[in-house]
Structure formats: C-alpha cells, structure tokens
Amino acid sequence: MKKDTFYKQIYKLVLPIVIQNLLSAAVSSADVLMLNYVGQSSISAVSLASQYASVLFMVFYGLGTGATILCAQYYGKGDMQAIQVIEGIALRFSSLISVVFAALTLFVPEGMMRIFTDDTELITIGASYLRFMSVSYLCWGIMEIYLAVLRSIGRVVVCTALNVLAFSLNILLNAVFIFGLFGAPKLGAMGVAIATSMSRVIELVACLIVSGMSKDIKLDFRYLFVKNKALFSDFIKLSLPALGNDISWSVAFSMYAVIIGHLGTDAVAANSFVVVVRNFGTILCFGMASAGGILLGNIIGENKLKEAEDGARKLMKLTIMAGAAGGLIILAATPLVLSYADLTEQAMRYLKYMLLINTYYVMGAAVNTTLIAGIFRAGGDSRFGFICDTIDMWVYAVPLGFFAAFVLKLPVMWVYFLLCTDEFVKWPWVIKHYRSKKWLNNITREDLFAEDGVKK
C-alpha cells in the first residue's frame, strides 16, 4: 500500500475528512453528554427535533453531491471556470431551501414537533430548540455548497480548518448556554440551538474570508445569476437523483425516529445515545466514501477509466476494513456508555442491545455508502442509488417498522432489530450493479463556453 499512488492519495484526502466527521460527531456527543445533566426529556426532545437537521443536511448533501460529481471531473479536466459556474447553480437551490426551512422552524416549530411525538413536554422543549436553530439553517445552505466544491478540488485541509473553528466554538458555547457559565443564563436545550446558530454565523464569515484569499474558487454570489444551459442540464440530471436519493433515505430514516418516538421516552432516550456512538463508529467508513468519490471523480475526469476501475476495487477493500473497525469501536464503547448514561432501568436495557445490534449494522452502511454515494456517483451514476434506496426504505423498511410496532405490537427491541436489516437487504442489487461497471462514465463536456457562452 505504501508504494501505491492511489492509496497515498486516498490517505491524504481521508485524514482531513475523518477529522471533520470526528468533530461533527463530537458536537453531537457534547449535546447529549451535557443535556444528560439537564434531564432525559431534554435529551429526547433535542434528539427528535434534530431529525429535521438530519433531513436538511441530506438535502444539502444531495445538492453538494451534484456539484461534487461535476466539479471533481472538471477539476481532473482542468476547467476551473466550469467549477465556478456549477457552484453558482448549486447555491441557487440551497439558498432557497434554507430560507423556506428557516421560516418553518421560526413560525411553526410546535407543529413540526407534533409529527414526531404527542408528549406535551417534549413538544415544548423541541419547539424552543427549533425556533433558535432557524438562523443556523440560513447559513448552512451556503457553507455546505462552498465546502463541497472545495473538497471536490482537493482543498480538504481548508474545509477541515473551517470545521475545527465552527465545531470548537459550538462545543464551548454549548457549555456556556446549557450550564450558564461566565454569567450566561442556563438555557438547557435552547442553549444548544443558540450555540449552534452562533457558531454557524462565525463559520460563514470565515468562509467569506477564505474565499477572499483564494486565487481560483471563490464564494462569489454573482455566479448565482450566471447561466450555462449545458452545465445546468448536467447538474439537474445528476443532482435530482442524488437529492431525491438523500431526501428519500433521510426522511425514511426519520420515520424510524417517528416509530421509536411513539414507543416511549425510554426508547427515544436510549436511541439518542446510540446515534452518537454509531456516528463515531461510521466516521472512517463515511470518510472513505467521500474521499474515494472525490479521487475517482478526478481520475475519471482525466479519462483514465481503467485506472478508476482499479481504484474502485482498492476503495472497497479499505471500506470493508473500515466497517470492521467501526463495529469494534462501538463494541469497545458499549461498557463506557452504559456506565455513563443516566437513564431509567428500561432505557438502559434498550441502550445495551441497541449498541450490540449496531456493531454489525455499520458494515452494511459502510459498503452501501461507499458504493452508492462514493463510487457510483463519482462516475456520474446517481440514478441507481435513488431507485435502490427508495425501494429499500419505503417498500421494505418503513412499512415493516410500522407493521411490527403498531399492528403486531412487538417488543421495542424486535422493532429496532427489524429496522436495522435495511442495509443488508439491498446488498445483492448494489454489489451486482458495481460489478456491471455501468456506473463508470466520463461526464465532462468539451467547449462549454464556446457557443453557448457564459450569459450574465
């Protein structure tokens, strides 16, 4: 591996991305750990309200994926002008979605919470959290696209530095507003939202500063109004399936929270801790998928298809190793989490078995994420993942979960176990598509600005 160029390049990309994912997981962990001292209701409410942030993240991730697919290949081709236009196209969509989502959380947060729970206390706490999160959503849509473009051209160190700033501030401000440090009021769950929004605003300012110092790719809002029919068509063709894939998957995954949310606060509280631990267990896996997708996209953009095919095989080997490591991390963390969590006896029992189920669940997630969100999308194939995940989640997993919970009325752990079979059900089709090589395509165009030009 030390002598192989692909492995050297993947390691350079993976390390900063893993650091970013680690910091993101650390923020989520800090929220749960600090709220553990506030009370189980606060943990449960924030966990349910955060499902909206998870959906919004997947929306931005889907848009960012469309930009990344194109930008990575055009970077391999050496066309920086195309990359800047693609960024403007993606920002049009993300900015509009940010405004709509911020308005909903600001004006109807109680209604949004009622989707997940009918517990009055959880609705009240969650609504106050969502209302103060609205500012962070406005900033998020802009930053995610800019950082996605930077990552697609290999500027992962800059992205990591920006994330370090934001996440460090978030954790510090969490402590200040949750516990009332330095004379600040004790705000509990509301303090988490205020801390997140403040850190997002500062991160956006930092993005603008980095953009001003950049010699090539800038966060230039003038490109919101630049038109190029060919690039817009390609972006829509790639982004809509990716966006549909990520929204379909994230909304379906939020349905898991709806199912668990109606099984009682013990199940919700236990799942809150499980999500944190699972995030740490999948850090390396998802980092491998992101880095692999970027690198393969660059290689395909250079039209080195045979080299890309070979790189995909190497990436899968690394993914399997990362999935195994993730399972071991969750297993090792289980006794530590059980000794720390301050939950009811029933919730502690749920927590133990949920963690054990996730020791193998991460392998399924690792393989599918690398193939669908990494390898397939690097070759411009985002349609297969959309179809596969939509069928898997909405035809199989979600109906099975509702049927098990509310018709058969199975015990909580049986319902959770059945929900965690979703990743393995789609393995045969995903692996078959990988072996077919239908995903391997160079999607860049020649003479983009020769005839159509850049119309301002």
XYZ file of C-alpha atoms in Angstrom:
456
model
C 0.000 0.000 0.000
C 2.881 2.394 0.762
C 4.097 2.123 -2.849
C 0.649 2.521 -4.451
C -0.244 6.030 -5.681
C -3.987 5.527 -5.166
C -3.554 4.592 -1.517
C -1.259 7.570 -0.920
C -3.802 9.945 -2.447
C -6.750 8.418 -0.604
C -4.959 8.711 2.734
C -4.265 12.410 2.094
C -7.952 13.013 1.461
C -9.347 10.674 4.121
C -7.472 12.110 7.110
C -8.894 15.676 6.920
C -12.390 14.351 6.106
C -12.249 11.937 9.060
C -11.207 14.834 11.302
C -14.227 16.823 10.054
C -16.561 13.887 10.690
C -14.967 13.297 14.091
C -15.553 16.906 15.098
C -19.144 16.751 13.845
C -19.740 13.611 15.909
C -18.046 15.291 18.876
C -20.543 18.158 18.732
C -23.476 15.726 18.712
C -21.861 13.857 21.583
C -21.341 17.057 23.539
C -25.028 17.920 23.114
C -26.142 14.570 24.521
C -23.494 14.411 27.251
C -24.247 17.911 28.526
C -28.008 17.502 28.267
C -27.621 14.302 30.295
C -27.172 16.623 33.286
C -30.297 18.592 32.380
C -32.666 15.639 32.115
C -33.952 12.775 29.978
C -36.738 14.920 28.497
C -34.239 17.426 27.090
C -32.204 14.636 25.503
C -35.308 13.120 23.936
C -36.693 16.453 22.677
C -33.433 17.564 21.060
C -32.981 14.098 19.554
C -36.397 14.295 17.864
C -36.037 17.945 16.792
C -32.617 17.165 15.329
C -34.272 14.851 12.816
C -35.136 17.965 10.812
C -31.489 18.982 10.742
C -30.653 15.471 9.551
C -33.143 15.791 6.683
C -31.846 19.269 5.798
C -28.275 18.004 5.886
C -29.176 15.281 3.413
C -30.791 17.891 1.137
C -27.609 19.965 1.153
C -25.534 16.823 0.830
C -27.551 15.823 -2.237
C -27.075 19.242 -3.845
C -23.416 19.206 -2.831
C -23.070 15.761 -4.362
C -24.326 17.016 -7.723
C -21.785 19.819 -7.538
C -19.040 17.471 -6.349
C -19.621 14.913 -9.122
C -19.273 17.576 -11.805
C -16.568 19.651 -10.102
C -14.340 16.630 -9.375
C -14.417 15.527 -13.006
C -13.937 19.062 -14.360
C -11.046 19.536 -11.941
C -9.444 16.413 -13.400
C -10.070 18.006 -16.797
C -8.594 21.326 -15.607
C -11.667 23.533 -16.275
C -11.925 25.933 -13.302
C -14.468 28.221 -14.993
C -16.952 25.362 -15.211
C -16.450 24.650 -11.497
C -17.293 28.237 -10.552
C -20.494 28.169 -12.653
C -21.531 24.833 -11.103
C -21.104 26.329 -7.634
C -23.469 29.180 -8.547
C -26.095 26.747 -9.822
C -25.972 24.717 -6.600
C -26.195 27.863 -4.463
C -29.449 28.888 -6.152
C -31.155 25.765 -4.886
C -29.542 25.587 -1.431
C -30.247 29.253 -0.623
C -33.943 28.916 -1.495
C -34.310 25.732 0.573
C -32.516 27.374 3.533
C -34.937 30.303 3.565
C -38.026 28.067 3.404
C -36.774 25.747 6.133
C -35.741 28.619 8.423
C -39.213 30.157 8.055
C -40.912 26.883 9.023
C -38.789 26.393 12.156
C -39.288 30.021 13.160
C -43.061 30.211 12.751
C -44.461 26.657 13.190
C -41.993 24.702 15.395
C -44.740 23.171 17.572
C -46.439 21.665 14.539
C -43.116 20.246 13.365
C -42.554 18.570 16.736
C -46.041 17.010 16.772
C -45.056 14.899 13.772
C -42.599 13.026 15.988
C -44.323 12.915 19.359
C -47.554 13.695 21.206
C -45.747 14.290 24.530
C -46.503 17.916 25.560
C -43.235 18.394 27.430
C -41.129 17.157 24.514
C -43.080 19.380 22.082
C -42.452 22.494 24.205
C -38.720 21.837 24.637
C -38.233 20.821 20.999
C -40.133 23.848 19.663
C -37.887 26.296 21.536
C -34.859 24.427 20.164
C -36.123 24.588 16.556
C -37.031 28.290 16.752
C -33.475 29.289 17.675
C -31.984 26.890 15.107
C -33.570 28.855 12.245
C -30.549 31.189 11.985
C -28.144 28.281 11.580
C -30.231 26.864 8.717
C -29.882 30.130 6.778
C -26.076 29.932 6.947
C -25.827 26.188 6.457
C -27.064 26.050 2.860
C -24.383 28.464 1.668
C -21.499 26.866 3.560
C -22.269 23.269 2.607
C -22.129 24.036 -1.114
C -18.918 26.056 -0.875
C -17.201 23.408 1.229
C -18.416 20.645 -1.117
C -16.810 22.452 -4.054
C -13.565 22.960 -2.124
C -13.452 19.266 -1.225
C -14.080 18.258 -4.846
C -10.876 20.015 -5.918
C -8.845 18.547 -3.065
C -8.927 21.544 -0.664
C -9.896 19.312 2.244
C -7.400 20.884 4.660
C -9.105 24.280 4.313
C -12.503 22.636 4.921
C -11.126 20.903 7.994
C -9.739 24.162 9.392
C -13.133 25.847 8.979
C -14.892 22.914 10.634
C -12.423 22.896 13.531
C -13.254 26.553 14.149
C -17.021 26.028 13.998
C -17.184 22.796 15.983
C -14.829 24.013 18.704
C -16.929 27.141 19.143
C -20.082 25.046 19.162
C -18.875 22.822 21.993
C -17.627 25.806 24.028
C -20.844 27.767 23.547
C -22.896 24.656 24.350
C -21.313 24.528 27.785
C -21.804 28.276 28.281
C -25.525 28.310 27.463
C -26.509 24.887 28.842
C -24.860 25.370 32.246
C -24.872 29.189 32.442
C -21.113 29.697 32.524
C -19.457 33.152 32.647
C -22.685 34.795 33.779
C -24.819 33.492 30.885
C -28.337 32.195 31.662
C -28.948 28.440 31.983
C -30.960 27.652 28.861
C -30.803 23.860 28.593
C -31.966 22.575 25.198
C -32.497 26.129 23.928
C -28.829 26.817 24.698
C -27.784 24.058 22.283
C -29.650 25.803 19.457
C -28.225 29.240 20.284
C -24.684 27.816 20.408
C -25.134 26.082 17.049
C -26.529 29.201 15.361
C -23.751 31.437 16.662
C -21.042 29.023 15.518
C -22.667 28.737 12.052
C -22.672 32.518 11.611
C -18.985 32.694 12.551
C -18.178 29.797 10.185
C -19.919 31.605 7.310
C -17.862 34.730 7.992
C -14.725 32.556 7.965
C -15.804 31.066 4.595
C -16.083 34.572 3.155
C -12.587 35.406 4.421
C -11.134 32.211 2.906
C -12.943 32.974 -0.341
C -11.413 36.456 -0.450
C -7.922 34.946 -0.085
C -8.477 32.216 -2.709
C -6.852 32.648 -6.128
C -9.250 30.383 -8.017
C -12.503 29.103 -6.451
C -14.379 31.817 -4.556
C -17.713 32.091 -2.786
C -18.879 34.551 -5.417
C -22.620 35.280 -5.277
C -22.518 36.859 -8.739
C -22.417 33.323 -10.136
C -25.949 32.817 -8.833
C -27.022 34.723 -11.951
C -24.624 33.123 -14.444
C -26.350 30.830 -16.937
C -24.958 27.907 -18.896
C -27.539 25.546 -20.372
C -25.223 22.541 -20.684
C -23.932 22.703 -17.095
C -27.399 23.428 -15.698
C -28.766 20.405 -17.561
C -25.954 18.174 -16.282
C -26.363 19.472 -12.728
C -30.105 18.762 -12.764
C -29.537 15.331 -14.318
C -27.034 14.375 -11.597
C -28.340 16.337 -8.621
C -32.028 15.492 -8.785
C -31.491 11.728 -8.417
C -28.800 12.337 -5.750
C -31.039 14.834 -3.969
C -34.027 12.522 -4.300
C -31.892 9.649 -3.019
C -30.686 11.549 0.039
C -34.085 13.059 0.852
C -35.857 9.741 0.374
C -33.328 7.983 2.598
C -33.184 10.677 5.295
C -36.972 11.111 5.520
C -37.362 7.341 5.707
C -34.690 7.238 8.431
C -36.621 9.972 10.245
C -39.632 7.652 10.104
C -37.562 5.322 12.266
C -37.499 8.157 14.813
C -41.280 8.533 14.453
C -41.719 4.821 15.141
C -39.324 4.852 18.099
C -40.775 8.157 19.343
C -44.193 6.536 19.737
C -42.734 3.565 21.599
C -41.981 5.713 24.661
C -39.419 8.148 26.039
C -37.195 5.276 27.251
C -36.716 4.068 23.681
C -36.105 7.630 22.433
C -33.542 8.402 25.135
C -31.674 5.130 24.523
C -31.635 5.764 20.784
C -30.214 9.261 21.388
C -27.068 7.735 22.874
C -26.928 5.029 20.204
C -26.947 7.610 17.390
C -23.946 9.358 18.957
C -21.936 6.139 19.311
C -22.880 4.962 15.812
C -21.710 8.299 14.400
C -18.249 7.632 15.825
C -18.305 4.066 14.508
C -19.052 5.205 10.951
C -16.629 8.140 10.793
C -13.896 6.243 8.958
C -16.394 4.457 6.679
C -18.105 7.622 5.506
C -14.777 9.439 5.226
C -13.578 6.672 2.939
C -16.688 7.041 0.751
C -16.302 10.839 0.461
C -12.572 10.749 -0.253
C -12.928 7.845 -2.672
C -15.674 9.594 -4.616
C -13.575 12.749 -4.999
C -10.439 10.895 -6.072
C -12.256 8.598 -8.505
C -14.053 11.621 -9.969
C -10.725 13.345 -10.616
C -9.345 10.202 -12.281
C -12.442 9.724 -14.451
C -12.309 13.416 -15.462
C -8.807 12.735 -16.799
C -10.454 9.937 -18.835
C -8.392 7.218 -17.112
C -11.285 4.772 -16.856
C -9.192 1.638 -16.350
C -7.291 3.319 -13.530
C -10.610 4.398 -11.968
C -11.918 0.824 -12.110
C -8.793 -0.404 -10.340
C -9.126 2.392 -7.754
C -12.715 1.387 -7.021
C -11.577 -2.167 -6.165
C -8.955 -0.817 -3.776
C -11.503 1.520 -2.197
C -13.843 -1.402 -1.484
C -11.063 -3.287 0.310
C -10.428 -0.255 2.509
C -14.169 0.124 3.162
C -14.535 -3.427 4.453
C -11.605 -2.853 6.797
C -13.146 0.445 7.950
C -16.533 -1.233 8.543
C -14.941 -3.908 10.714
C -13.046 -1.247 12.658
C -16.289 0.711 13.168
C -18.009 -2.321 14.653
C -15.129 -2.850 17.073
C -15.247 0.816 18.102
C -18.944 0.523 19.016
C -18.318 -2.723 20.881
C -15.457 -1.166 22.867
C -17.526 1.938 23.642
C -20.547 -0.017 24.922
C -19.400 -0.518 28.544
C -18.255 3.128 28.756
C -21.611 4.421 27.513
C -23.550 2.134 29.853
C -21.520 3.325 32.829
C -22.060 6.986 31.932
C -25.700 7.186 30.811
C -28.121 8.323 33.498
C -31.354 6.758 32.201
C -34.155 4.640 33.612
C -33.592 0.911 34.063
C -35.714 0.093 30.996
C -33.907 2.682 28.853
C -30.544 1.254 29.924
C -31.660 -2.206 28.820
C -32.680 -0.836 25.422
C -29.394 1.025 25.135
C -27.307 -2.101 25.701
C -28.957 -4.190 22.998
C -29.249 -1.318 20.510
C -25.488 -0.817 20.735
C -24.829 -4.519 20.175
C -27.038 -4.512 17.063
C -25.052 -1.571 15.690
C -21.734 -3.444 15.957
C -22.622 -5.264 12.731
C -25.029 -2.688 11.255
C -22.124 -0.327 10.445
C -20.671 -2.851 7.976
C -23.855 -2.775 5.920
C -23.894 1.031 5.993
C -20.178 1.223 5.095
C -20.407 -0.937 1.970
C -23.599 0.690 0.665
C -22.427 4.251 1.327
C -19.100 3.728 -0.432
C -20.734 2.130 -3.448
C -23.836 4.334 -3.812
C -22.586 7.716 -2.549
C -18.920 7.267 -3.433
C -18.099 5.015 -6.390
C -21.344 5.200 -8.385
C -21.686 8.973 -8.056
C -18.024 9.510 -8.988
C -18.891 8.013 -12.362
C -21.989 10.181 -12.754
C -24.449 7.455 -11.734
C -26.767 8.883 -9.093
C -29.972 7.360 -10.511
C -29.322 3.784 -9.367
C -28.923 4.809 -5.717
C -32.163 6.794 -5.801
C -34.160 3.833 -7.109
C -32.441 1.308 -4.837
C -32.753 3.293 -1.598
C -36.318 4.392 -2.283
C -37.487 0.818 -2.807
C -35.463 -0.487 0.136
C -36.650 2.147 2.620
C -40.230 2.849 1.522
C -41.295 -0.564 0.255
C -39.437 -2.659 2.822
C -38.003 -0.976 5.949
C -40.532 1.744 6.882
C -43.683 -0.373 6.278
C -42.042 -3.252 8.162
C -41.268 -0.972 11.112
C -44.800 0.444 11.331
C -46.336 -3.010 10.930
C -44.091 -4.512 13.621
C -44.642 -1.634 16.067
C -48.310 -0.750 15.657
C -50.002 -3.826 14.161
C -48.069 -6.749 15.629
C -47.116 -4.605 18.661
C -43.771 -6.381 19.000
C -41.392 -5.505 21.849
C -39.222 -2.431 21.294
C -36.030 -4.395 20.643
C -37.647 -6.583 17.985
C -38.884 -3.472 16.190
C -35.408 -1.929 16.360
C -33.774 -5.129 15.094
C -36.101 -5.294 12.083
C -35.401 -1.645 11.240
C -31.682 -2.417 11.240
C -31.981 -5.003 8.457
C -32.455 -2.318 5.782
C -28.784 -2.032 4.749
C -28.305 -5.762 4.194
C -31.469 -6.288 2.132
C -30.102 -4.172 -0.734
C -26.593 -5.686 -0.823
C -27.277 -8.144 -3.710
C -28.521 -5.420 -6.081
C -25.864 -2.871 -5.097
C -22.977 -5.313 -5.499
C -24.381 -6.582 -8.816
C -24.526 -3.008 -10.164
C -20.927 -2.400 -9.050
C -19.724 -5.479 -10.949
C -21.629 -4.436 -14.103
C -19.436 -1.279 -14.435
C -22.413 0.683 -15.792
C -21.533 3.444 -13.315
C -18.164 4.193 -14.951
C -18.687 7.292 -17.149
C -16.775 10.469 -18.047
C -19.495 13.148 -17.979
C -17.396 16.244 -18.791
C -18.084 18.269 -21.936
C -15.844 19.983 -24.466
C -16.131 23.682 -25.466
C -18.631 24.543 -22.749
C -18.288 28.282 -23.240
C -17.500 28.394 -26.946
C -21.001 28.635 -28.444
C -23.453 28.993 -25.563
C -21.022 31.128 -23.622
C -21.470 32.373 -20.091
C -24.571 34.530 -20.022
C -24.773 37.054 -17.258
